[in-house]
């Protein structure tokens, strides 16, 4: 029997607000343990939560960026469960009335078709404390760091629309891009600002039943999410074929074993309304004002790049995978550089050069205007492409303008016919056979001669000009 | 005094020159006062010392009130078992006492002490800094011989607080004294509340009705057929909230450790088991049962609660205020079980379910019974207190 997988994701995204969700403590979980705490986020008796407007705005922008519909009324509940990382015994979460419903992301599935993966809802919640287990001493001890307790989170719950691990990976990459675009989170699985749980079940191909699902946790990269889902599908298919029942439970992904291992029975605690946290009522005007703050989303921007700048859909999508790159590209174009030149030089020269130097676009010395000066010299034939690459390398080490670098290091392109003519004559004398081939109309030999002249010029000659002059000399077509 | 006092302030200096200058206030150790023990009557919080003043405490201090100390209280203020609320007034050690009112404790304590007791509207006074148990029901009650003092305190403590986001933004009503014209006020007697009383308590209530009628008020009978559901709703919704909220009072964090646990989980379970008293434990277990096993019943209780609130609001069309019994003499004096506790507070817990203000007035000297309650619509607090002052003034004037 053929099986198909039914997969849904639950994604926790840590918002990058400056404070925690219910108090004014800095939202910096990485600081010295327990440095960022107060009676509210230590959940001391008598303390009352004070909901942060900034957390709300970050969460709303995130929802709007994913096409979700903000609910006019949402409510926090006490989600009851007990664990030492949550010593107050409940987590403030929106169990019944979430912040938004609907929304989704379009991806390209395995057969090349566009497919929309729907989001069921997005709710806000507070993060819990972090446990640290010290096993080294005579008595192993567990320590609790409350820096993360109360950090603002949203949980994105998808519909079970996914059928393959690759779809989950595509979705997560697109989600990460969208959320980074709106600026609500860094969405790094490696750093724990994005945490993904996958719910997986299998069923005979073509049926519509929903079978018992298994929850898989503990993946710390998008790659691991794909691997864990693929493993779990294989495991469940084998179990069903062997006539075993799938039981509702939670499994942990073990990246070393490349397998999921059972953790516990899945536990859903009850939720009790918390009258200490006010009901969140959002007016249509406020929601629209937030929508106006939304930057242009990647898919919209990519369409515009195709329309306005004449890029292909692939080129536009590539630039838009990172909002910084797309913004940089547009800044360069605004400086008057042809879009194709800008696209080509940003993606094939600038980005690799940054990676090589382990620099980020934002913090690099190559500001868009400075880069545009270089490209302008290139398009005016003041330098050639070889020289431009070298000037770019120098621009990382010196703050001087590209013009100054070109002048000081003699990168100017030689286009003067007098100077080129003497080089051409030398080359022709040295390579009579190639000259004969060119006279016989062989294009390849022409290329050879141009290369030789370039070499003789120390790479500074204008190749277009050489071709012109050679063509004149031999009466061939340029 | 030690039998009453839980913590005695060793430096009770009058701090400010405000309107409450020199007023001596006693409170319970579930109101946070920075540096004072705040165990809320429970071993679960043994060794817990408040880090900050509750908003109400800060406002009292600023207005010049003197914090006398805290009185012994029942576990988390639930019921009056072990409570000495009212004792500081009887000993003339304090002028006013703050007593958390979860199901009528402040009014019942006032009745025991023979003083006035007032439970404000829910949302009028900040709960920031109160060690809570049933957050949607409880609020700071005030005990005093003088309703004018209660008014003066409310002037200072009522109104929005940036520490308590659950309070409405509206300004506190004006607590200045105001005149009452009995001929323009109808007072309703809730038939179902009266019928639920024992014969003796009914007679006491009738004496109160007669007193108000003689004072010139129009007395009318009103009816809320669902009145009997108040205790059920309070018990289900209240126990669920308590069970969830008390998760915070995990004991372990404040230093308690019960031996014998095999791992952290066992240690927590044993410590919590040892920390809570029998009555509270049975309440929390009941709440956990509804949370985990009968959630539907909890949701029903919340729905019925909304209906009861609407029902009481409708009565405002027939009567400006309500006259209600405060105690039922047939109920046990020192309840030991949940059922007995709920029986004791059956006449008072309606106001915690609806959030409306309720005032206990001691009986006229020589009249049967301890006294009665007056209640008004939500946020009618200043008029309700003015009504009480009018009634008490009538007694002094001998106009019976």
Coordinates of C-alpha atoms in Angstrom, one line a residue, chain A residues 16-459:
Chain A
X16 CA 13.1 40.8 19.4
X17 CA 11.3 43.4 21.5
X18 CA 13.6 45.4 23.8
X19 CA 11.7 44.3 27.0
X20 CA 10.0 41.1 28.1
X21 CA 6.4 40.6 27.5
X22 CA 4.9 41.4 30.9
X23 CA 7.6 43.6 32.6
X24 CA 10.3 46.1 31.7
X25 CA 13.3 43.7 32.1
X26 CA 15.6 43.7 29.1
X27 CA 14.8 40.9 26.6
X28 CA 18.4 39.6 26.5
X29 CA 18.3 35.9 27.4
X30 CA 22.1 35.6 26.8
X31 CA 23.2 37.9 29.6
X32 CA 24.7 36.8 32.9
X33 CA 22.2 34.3 34.3
X34 CA 19.3 35.9 36.2
X35 CA 20.6 39.4 35.5
X36 CA 17.4 40.4 33.7
X37 CA 14.8 39.6 36.3
X38 CA 12.3 41.4 38.5
X39 CA 9.4 40.3 40.8
X40 CA 7.1 40.0 37.8
X41 CA 9.2 37.7 35.6
X42 CA 10.3 35.7 38.7
X43 CA 6.5 35.3 39.2
X44 CA 6.7 36.3 42.9
X45 CA 3.5 36.5 45.0
X46 CA 1.7 39.8 44.5
X47 CA 3.3 40.7 41.2
X48 CA 1.0 41.4 38.3
X49 CA 1.8 41.2 34.6
X50 CA 2.0 44.4 32.6
X51 CA 1.5 43.7 29.0
X52 CA 4.1 45.3 26.7
X53 CA 2.8 47.4 23.8
X54 CA 6.0 46.8 21.9
X55 CA 5.6 43.0 22.1
X56 CA 2.0 43.4 20.8
X57 CA 3.2 45.6 17.9
X58 CA 6.0 43.1 17.0
X59 CA 3.5 40.2 17.1
X60 CA 0.9 42.1 15.0
X61 CA 3.5 43.0 12.3
X62 CA 4.6 39.4 12.2
X63 CA 1.0 38.2 11.7
X64 CA 0.2 40.8 9.1
X65 CA 3.5 39.9 7.2
X66 CA 2.2 36.3 7.0
X67 CA -1.2 37.4 5.6
X68 CA -3.0 36.6 8.8
X69 CA -6.2 38.3 10.0
X70 CA -5.7 40.1 13.3
X71 CA -8.6 39.4 15.6
X72 CA -10.4 42.4 17.1
X73 CA -10.4 40.6 20.5
X74 CA -7.8 38.3 22.0
X75 CA -7.3 37.0 25.5
X76 CA -4.5 35.5 27.6
X77 CA -5.1 32.4 29.6
X78 CA -3.2 30.5 32.2
X79 CA -1.9 27.4 30.5
X80 CA -1.4 25.0 33.4
X81 CA 1.5 22.6 33.5
X82 CA 4.3 22.0 35.9
X83 CA 8.0 21.9 35.3
X84 CA 11.0 23.5 37.1
X85 CA 11.4 25.9 34.2
X86 CA 8.0 27.2 34.9
X87 CA 7.8 27.4 38.7
X88 CA 4.6 29.3 38.8
X89 CA 2.8 26.4 37.3
X90 CA 1.2 28.1 34.4
X91 CA 2.2 30.0 31.3
X92 CA 0.4 33.0 30.0
X93 CA -0.8 32.0 26.5
X94 CA -3.7 32.7 24.2
X95 CA -5.4 29.3 24.2
X96 CA -9.0 30.2 23.3
X97 CA -8.9 33.5 21.5
X98 CA -5.6 33.9 19.6
X99 CA -4.2 37.2 18.2
X100 CA -4.7 36.2 14.5
X101 CA -6.3 33.5 12.4
X102 CA -5.6 32.4 8.8
X103 CA -2.7 33.5 6.6
X104 CA -0.1 31.3 4.9
X105 CA 2.9 31.0 2.6
X106 CA 3.1 30.0 -1.0
X107 CA 5.9 27.6 -1.9
X108 CA 7.0 25.5 -4.9
X109 CA 6.4 21.8 -4.2
X110 CA 8.3 18.8 -5.4
X111 CA 6.5 18.7 -8.8
X112 CA 7.2 22.4 -9.4
X113 CA 3.7 23.5 -8.7
X114 CA 2.9 26.6 -6.5
X115 CA 1.2 25.5 -3.3
X116 CA -0.2 27.5 -0.5
X117 CA 0.5 26.2 3.0
X118 CA -2.1 27.6 5.3
X119 CA -1.7 28.9 8.9
X120 CA -4.4 28.0 11.3
X121 CA -3.7 30.7 13.8
X122 CA -1.0 32.7 15.6
X123 CA -1.0 33.4 19.3
X124 CA 1.2 35.2 21.8
X125 CA 2.8 33.6 24.9
X126 CA 5.5 34.2 27.4
X127 CA 8.7 32.1 27.3
X128 CA 9.7 30.0 30.3
X129 CA 13.0 29.9 32.2
X130 CA 16.0 27.9 31.1
X131 CA 17.3 24.9 33.0
X132 CA 21.0 24.2 33.2
X133 CA 22.1 20.8 34.4
X134 CA 25.5 20.5 36.0
X135 CA 26.4 16.9 36.1
X136 CA 30.1 17.2 36.8
X137 CA 30.3 17.6 40.6
X138 CA 29.7 15.0 43.2
X139 CA 26.0 15.8 43.3
X140 CA 24.5 16.8 40.0
X141 CA 22.6 20.0 40.3
X142 CA 20.1 21.8 38.1
X143 CA 20.1 25.6 37.9
X144 CA 17.4 27.9 36.6
X145 CA 18.1 31.0 34.6
X146 CA 15.1 33.4 34.5
X147 CA 16.6 35.7 31.9
X148 CA 14.4 34.1 29.3
X149 CA 11.3 33.8 31.6
X150 CA 8.7 36.1 30.2
X151 CA 10.4 36.8 26.9
X152 CA 7.8 37.5 24.2
X153 CA 7.0 34.6 21.9
X154 CA 4.5 33.9 19.2
X155 CA 3.4 30.4 18.2
X156 CA 2.5 29.9 14.6
X157 CA 0.2 26.9 14.2
X158 CA -0.2 25.6 10.6
X159 CA -2.9 23.6 9.0
X160 CA -1.9 20.0 8.3
X161 CA -1.2 20.9 4.6
X162 CA 2.3 19.6 4.3
X163 CA 2.9 16.3 2.5
X164 CA 6.7 16.1 2.3
X165 CA 9.7 17.1 4.4
X166 CA 10.9 19.4 1.6
X167 CA 7.6 21.4 1.9
X168 CA 8.2 22.0 5.6
X169 CA 11.8 23.2 4.8
X170 CA 10.6 25.5 2.0
X171 CA 7.9 26.9 4.3
X172 CA 10.4 27.5 7.1
X173 CA 12.8 29.3 4.8
X174 CA 10.1 31.5 3.4
X175 CA 8.7 32.1 6.9
X176 CA 12.1 33.2 8.2
X177 CA 12.5 35.6 5.2
X178 CA 9.1 37.1 5.8
X179 CA 9.6 37.5 9.6
X180 CA 13.0 39.1 9.1
X181 CA 11.5 41.4 6.6
X182 CA 9.0 42.8 9.1
X183 CA 11.8 43.0 11.7
X184 CA 10.0 41.1 14.4
X185 CA 12.6 38.4 15.0
X186 CA 15.9 37.0 13.7
X187 CA 14.2 33.6 13.4
X188 CA 17.4 31.6 13.9
X189 CA 16.9 27.9 14.7
X190 CA 20.5 27.7 15.7
X191 CA 20.2 30.4 18.3
X192 CA 16.8 29.2 19.5
X193 CA 14.8 32.2 18.3
X194 CA 12.8 29.9 16.1
X195 CA 11.8 26.5 17.5
X196 CA 9.9 24.1 15.4
X197 CA 7.7 21.1 16.4
X198 CA 6.3 18.9 13.7
X199 CA 3.1 16.9 14.0
X200 CA 3.2 13.9 11.7
X201 CA 0.8 11.1 10.8
X202 CA 0.5 8.8 7.8
X203 CA -2.5 7.5 5.9
X204 CA -3.1 5.4 2.7
X205 CA -2.5 7.6 -0.4
X206 CA -5.7 9.3 -1.6
X207 CA -7.7 9.0 1.6
X208 CA -8.7 11.9 3.8
X209 CA -8.7 10.4 7.2
X210 CA -6.7 12.0 10.0
X211 CA -4.7 9.4 11.9
X212 CA -3.1 9.6 15.3
X213 CA -0.2 12.0 15.1
X214 CA 3.2 12.0 16.7
X215 CA 4.9 15.2 17.8
X216 CA 8.6 15.6 17.0
X217 CA 10.8 18.2 18.8
X218 CA 14.4 19.2 19.3
X219 CA 15.5 20.0 15.8
X220 CA 18.0 22.9 15.7
X221 CA 18.2 23.6 12.0
X222 CA 15.9 23.6 9.1
X223 CA 17.9 20.7 7.7
X224 CA 17.2 18.7 10.8
X225 CA 13.5 19.5 10.5
X226 CA 13.5 17.9 7.1
X227 CA 15.6 14.9 8.3
X228 CA 13.4 14.3 11.4
X229 CA 10.2 14.4 9.4
X230 CA 11.6 12.1 6.7
X231 CA 12.7 9.7 9.4
X232 CA 9.4 9.8 11.3
X233 CA 7.4 9.2 8.1
X234 CA 9.5 6.1 7.4
X235 CA 9.2 4.9 11.0
X236 CA 5.4 5.3 11.0
X237 CA 4.9 3.7 7.6
X238 CA 6.9 0.7 8.7
X239 CA 5.0 0.5 12.0
X240 CA 1.6 0.6 10.2
X241 CA 2.7 -2.0 7.7
X242 CA 3.8 -4.2 10.6
X243 CA 0.3 -3.8 12.0
X244 CA 1.4 -1.7 15.0
X245 CA -0.7 1.1 16.3
X246 CA 0.6 4.7 16.3
X247 CA 0.2 6.2 19.8
X248 CA -0.1 9.9 20.5
X249 CA 3.2 10.9 22.0
X250 CA 6.2 13.2 21.7
X251 CA 9.5 12.2 20.2
X252 CA 12.9 14.0 20.2
X253 CA 15.1 14.2 17.2
X254 CA 18.6 12.9 17.9
X255 CA 20.9 14.4 15.3
X256 CA 23.7 12.0 16.1
X257 CA 21.6 8.9 15.7
X258 CA 19.6 10.6 12.9
X259 CA 16.5 9.1 14.5
X260 CA 13.5 10.2 16.6
X261 CA 13.4 8.7 20.1
X262 CA 10.2 8.7 22.3
X263 CA 10.1 11.3 25.1
X264 CA 6.8 11.3 26.9
X265 CA 3.1 11.0 26.4
X266 CA 1.8 14.3 24.9
X267 CA 0.4 16.5 27.6
X268 CA -2.1 19.2 27.0
X269 CA -2.8 21.2 30.2
X270 CA -6.1 23.0 30.8
X271 CA -6.4 26.7 30.3
X272 CA -7.9 29.1 32.8
X273 CA -8.7 32.7 32.0
X274 CA -6.4 35.1 33.8
X275 CA -8.3 38.2 34.9
X276 CA -5.0 40.0 35.8
X277 CA -4.2 40.4 32.1
X278 CA -6.5 42.7 30.2
X279 CA -8.4 41.6 27.2
X280 CA -6.7 42.9 24.0
X281 CA -9.1 44.8 21.9
X282 CA -7.8 46.2 18.7
X283 CA -9.6 48.7 16.5
X284 CA -9.7 48.5 12.8
X285 CA -7.9 51.9 12.6
X286 CA -5.1 50.7 14.8
X287 CA -4.7 47.5 12.8
X288 CA -4.6 49.5 9.5
X289 CA -2.0 51.9 11.0
X290 CA 0.1 48.8 11.8
X291 CA -0.4 47.5 8.3
X292 CA 0.9 50.8 6.9
X293 CA 4.1 50.3 8.8
X294 CA 4.6 46.9 7.1
X295 CA 7.6 46.9 4.7
X296 CA 7.0 45.6 1.2
X297 CA 6.9 41.9 1.5
X298 CA 9.5 39.7 -0.4
X299 CA 7.0 38.2 -2.9
X300 CA 5.5 41.6 -3.7
X301 CA 8.9 43.2 -4.0
X302 CA 10.2 40.4 -6.3
X303 CA 7.2 41.0 -8.6
X304 CA 8.1 44.6 -8.7
X305 CA 11.7 43.9 -9.5
X306 CA 10.6 41.9 -12.5
X307 CA 8.3 44.7 -13.6
X308 CA 10.4 47.7 -12.9
X309 CA 13.9 46.5 -13.3
X310 CA 13.5 43.8 -16.0
X311 CA 14.9 41.0 -13.9
X312 CA 13.9 37.4 -14.4
X313 CA 11.7 35.8 -11.7
X314 CA 14.6 33.7 -10.4
X315 CA 16.9 36.7 -10.2
X316 CA 14.3 38.7 -8.3
X317 CA 13.5 35.8 -5.9
X318 CA 17.2 35.4 -5.3
X319 CA 17.8 39.0 -4.4
X320 CA 14.7 39.0 -2.2
X321 CA 15.6 36.0 -0.1
X322 CA 17.4 38.6 2.1
X323 CA 15.8 41.9 2.7
X324 CA 19.2 43.6 3.1
X325 CA 20.4 42.4 -0.2
X326 CA 17.2 43.5 -2.0
X327 CA 17.4 46.9 -0.3
X328 CA 21.1 47.2 -1.3
X329 CA 20.4 46.4 -4.9
X330 CA 17.7 49.0 -5.1
X331 CA 20.0 51.6 -3.5
X332 CA 22.6 50.9 -6.2
X333 CA 20.0 51.1 -8.9
X334 CA 18.8 54.5 -7.5
X335 CA 22.3 55.8 -8.0
X336 CA 21.7 55.4 -11.7
X337 CA 23.3 52.0 -12.3
X338 CA 21.6 49.7 -14.9
X339 CA 19.6 47.1 -12.9
X340 CA 21.2 44.1 -14.7
X341 CA 24.7 45.4 -14.0
X342 CA 23.8 46.0 -10.4
X343 CA 22.2 42.6 -9.9
X344 CA 25.1 40.9 -11.6
X345 CA 27.8 42.7 -9.6
X346 CA 26.0 42.5 -6.2
X347 CA 25.3 38.7 -6.5
X348 CA 28.5 37.5 -8.3
X349 CA 31.1 39.9 -6.9
X350 CA 30.1 41.8 -3.8
X351 CA 28.4 39.0 -1.9
X352 CA 31.2 36.4 -2.4
X353 CA 33.7 39.0 -1.4
X354 CA 31.8 39.7 1.8
X355 CA 31.5 36.0 2.6
X356 CA 35.2 35.6 2.0
X357 CA 35.9 38.4 4.6
X358 CA 33.1 37.2 6.9
X359 CA 31.3 40.5 6.7
X360 CA 27.7 41.4 6.7
X361 CA 26.3 43.7 4.1
X362 CA 25.1 46.2 6.7
X363 CA 28.5 46.5 8.4
X364 CA 30.7 46.4 5.3
X365 CA 32.7 49.4 4.1
X366 CA 31.1 49.1 0.7
X367 CA 28.1 51.4 1.0
X368 CA 25.7 51.4 -1.9
X369 CA 26.8 54.8 -3.1
X370 CA 30.4 53.8 -3.1
X371 CA 29.7 50.6 -4.9
X372 CA 27.7 52.6 -7.5
X373 CA 30.7 54.8 -8.2
X374 CA 32.7 51.8 -9.1
X375 CA 30.0 50.4 -11.4
X376 CA 29.6 53.8 -13.0
X377 CA 33.3 53.8 -13.9
X378 CA 32.9 50.4 -15.3
X379 CA 29.9 51.3 -17.5
X380 CA 31.6 54.4 -18.8
X381 CA 34.6 52.2 -19.9
X382 CA 36.9 54.1 -17.6
X383 CA 38.0 50.7 -16.2
X384 CA 37.4 47.2 -17.4
X385 CA 35.8 44.3 -15.5
X386 CA 39.2 42.9 -14.4
X387 CA 40.2 46.2 -12.9
X388 CA 36.8 46.7 -11.3
X389 CA 37.3 43.4 -9.4
X390 CA 40.7 44.5 -8.2
X391 CA 39.4 48.0 -7.2
X392 CA 36.6 46.3 -5.2
X393 CA 39.2 44.3 -3.3
X394 CA 41.1 47.5 -2.5
X395 CA 37.9 49.2 -1.4
X396 CA 37.6 46.7 1.6
X397 CA 41.1 47.8 2.8
X398 CA 40.9 51.6 2.2
X399 CA 38.3 54.2 2.7
X400 CA 39.3 56.0 -0.4
X401 CA 36.9 56.5 -3.3
X402 CA 37.1 54.1 -6.2
X403 CA 38.3 57.0 -8.4
X404 CA 41.2 57.7 -6.1
X405 CA 42.1 54.0 -6.0
X406 CA 41.9 53.7 -9.8
X407 CA 44.1 56.9 -10.2
X408 CA 46.6 55.9 -7.6
X409 CA 47.1 52.3 -8.8
X410 CA 46.8 53.0 -12.5
X411 CA 43.7 50.9 -13.1
X412 CA 42.5 53.2 -15.8
X413 CA 41.5 51.4 -19.0
X414 CA 43.7 52.1 -22.0
X415 CA 41.4 53.2 -24.8
X416 CA 43.8 55.5 -26.6
X417 CA 44.1 54.2 -30.2
X418 CA 47.7 55.3 -30.5
X419 CA 48.8 53.4 -27.5
X420 CA 46.7 50.3 -28.4
X421 CA 48.0 50.4 -32.1
X422 CA 51.6 49.9 -31.1
X423 CA 50.6 47.0 -28.8
X424 CA 48.5 45.4 -31.6
X425 CA 51.4 45.7 -34.0
X426 CA 53.7 43.9 -31.6
X427 CA 51.2 41.1 -31.0
X428 CA 50.5 40.6 -34.7
X429 CA 54.2 40.4 -35.5
X430 CA 54.7 37.7 -32.8
X431 CA 51.7 35.6 -34.0
X432 CA 51.6 35.5 -37.8
X433 CA 49.6 32.2 -37.9
X434 CA 46.8 33.7 -35.8
X435 CA 46.8 36.8 -38.1
X436 CA 46.4 34.5 -41.1
X437 CA 43.5 32.7 -39.4
X438 CA 41.8 36.0 -38.7
X439 CA 42.2 37.0 -42.3
X440 CA 40.6 33.7 -43.2
X441 CA 37.6 34.7 -41.1
X442 CA 38.2 32.5 -38.0
X443 CA 36.5 34.1 -35.0
X444 CA 38.4 32.1 -32.5
X445 CA 41.8 33.5 -33.7
X446 CA 40.4 37.0 -33.2
X447 CA 39.6 36.2 -29.5
X448 CA 43.2 34.9 -29.1
X449 CA 44.7 38.1 -30.5
X450 CA 42.5 40.2 -28.2
X451 CA 43.6 38.2 -25.2
X452 CA 47.3 38.7 -26.2
X453 CA 46.9 42.4 -26.5
X454 CA 45.1 42.5 -23.1
X455 CA 48.0 40.6 -21.6
X456 CA 50.6 42.9 -23.2
X457 CA 48.7 45.9 -21.7
X458 CA 48.9 44.5 -18.2
X459 CA 45.1 43.9 -18.2

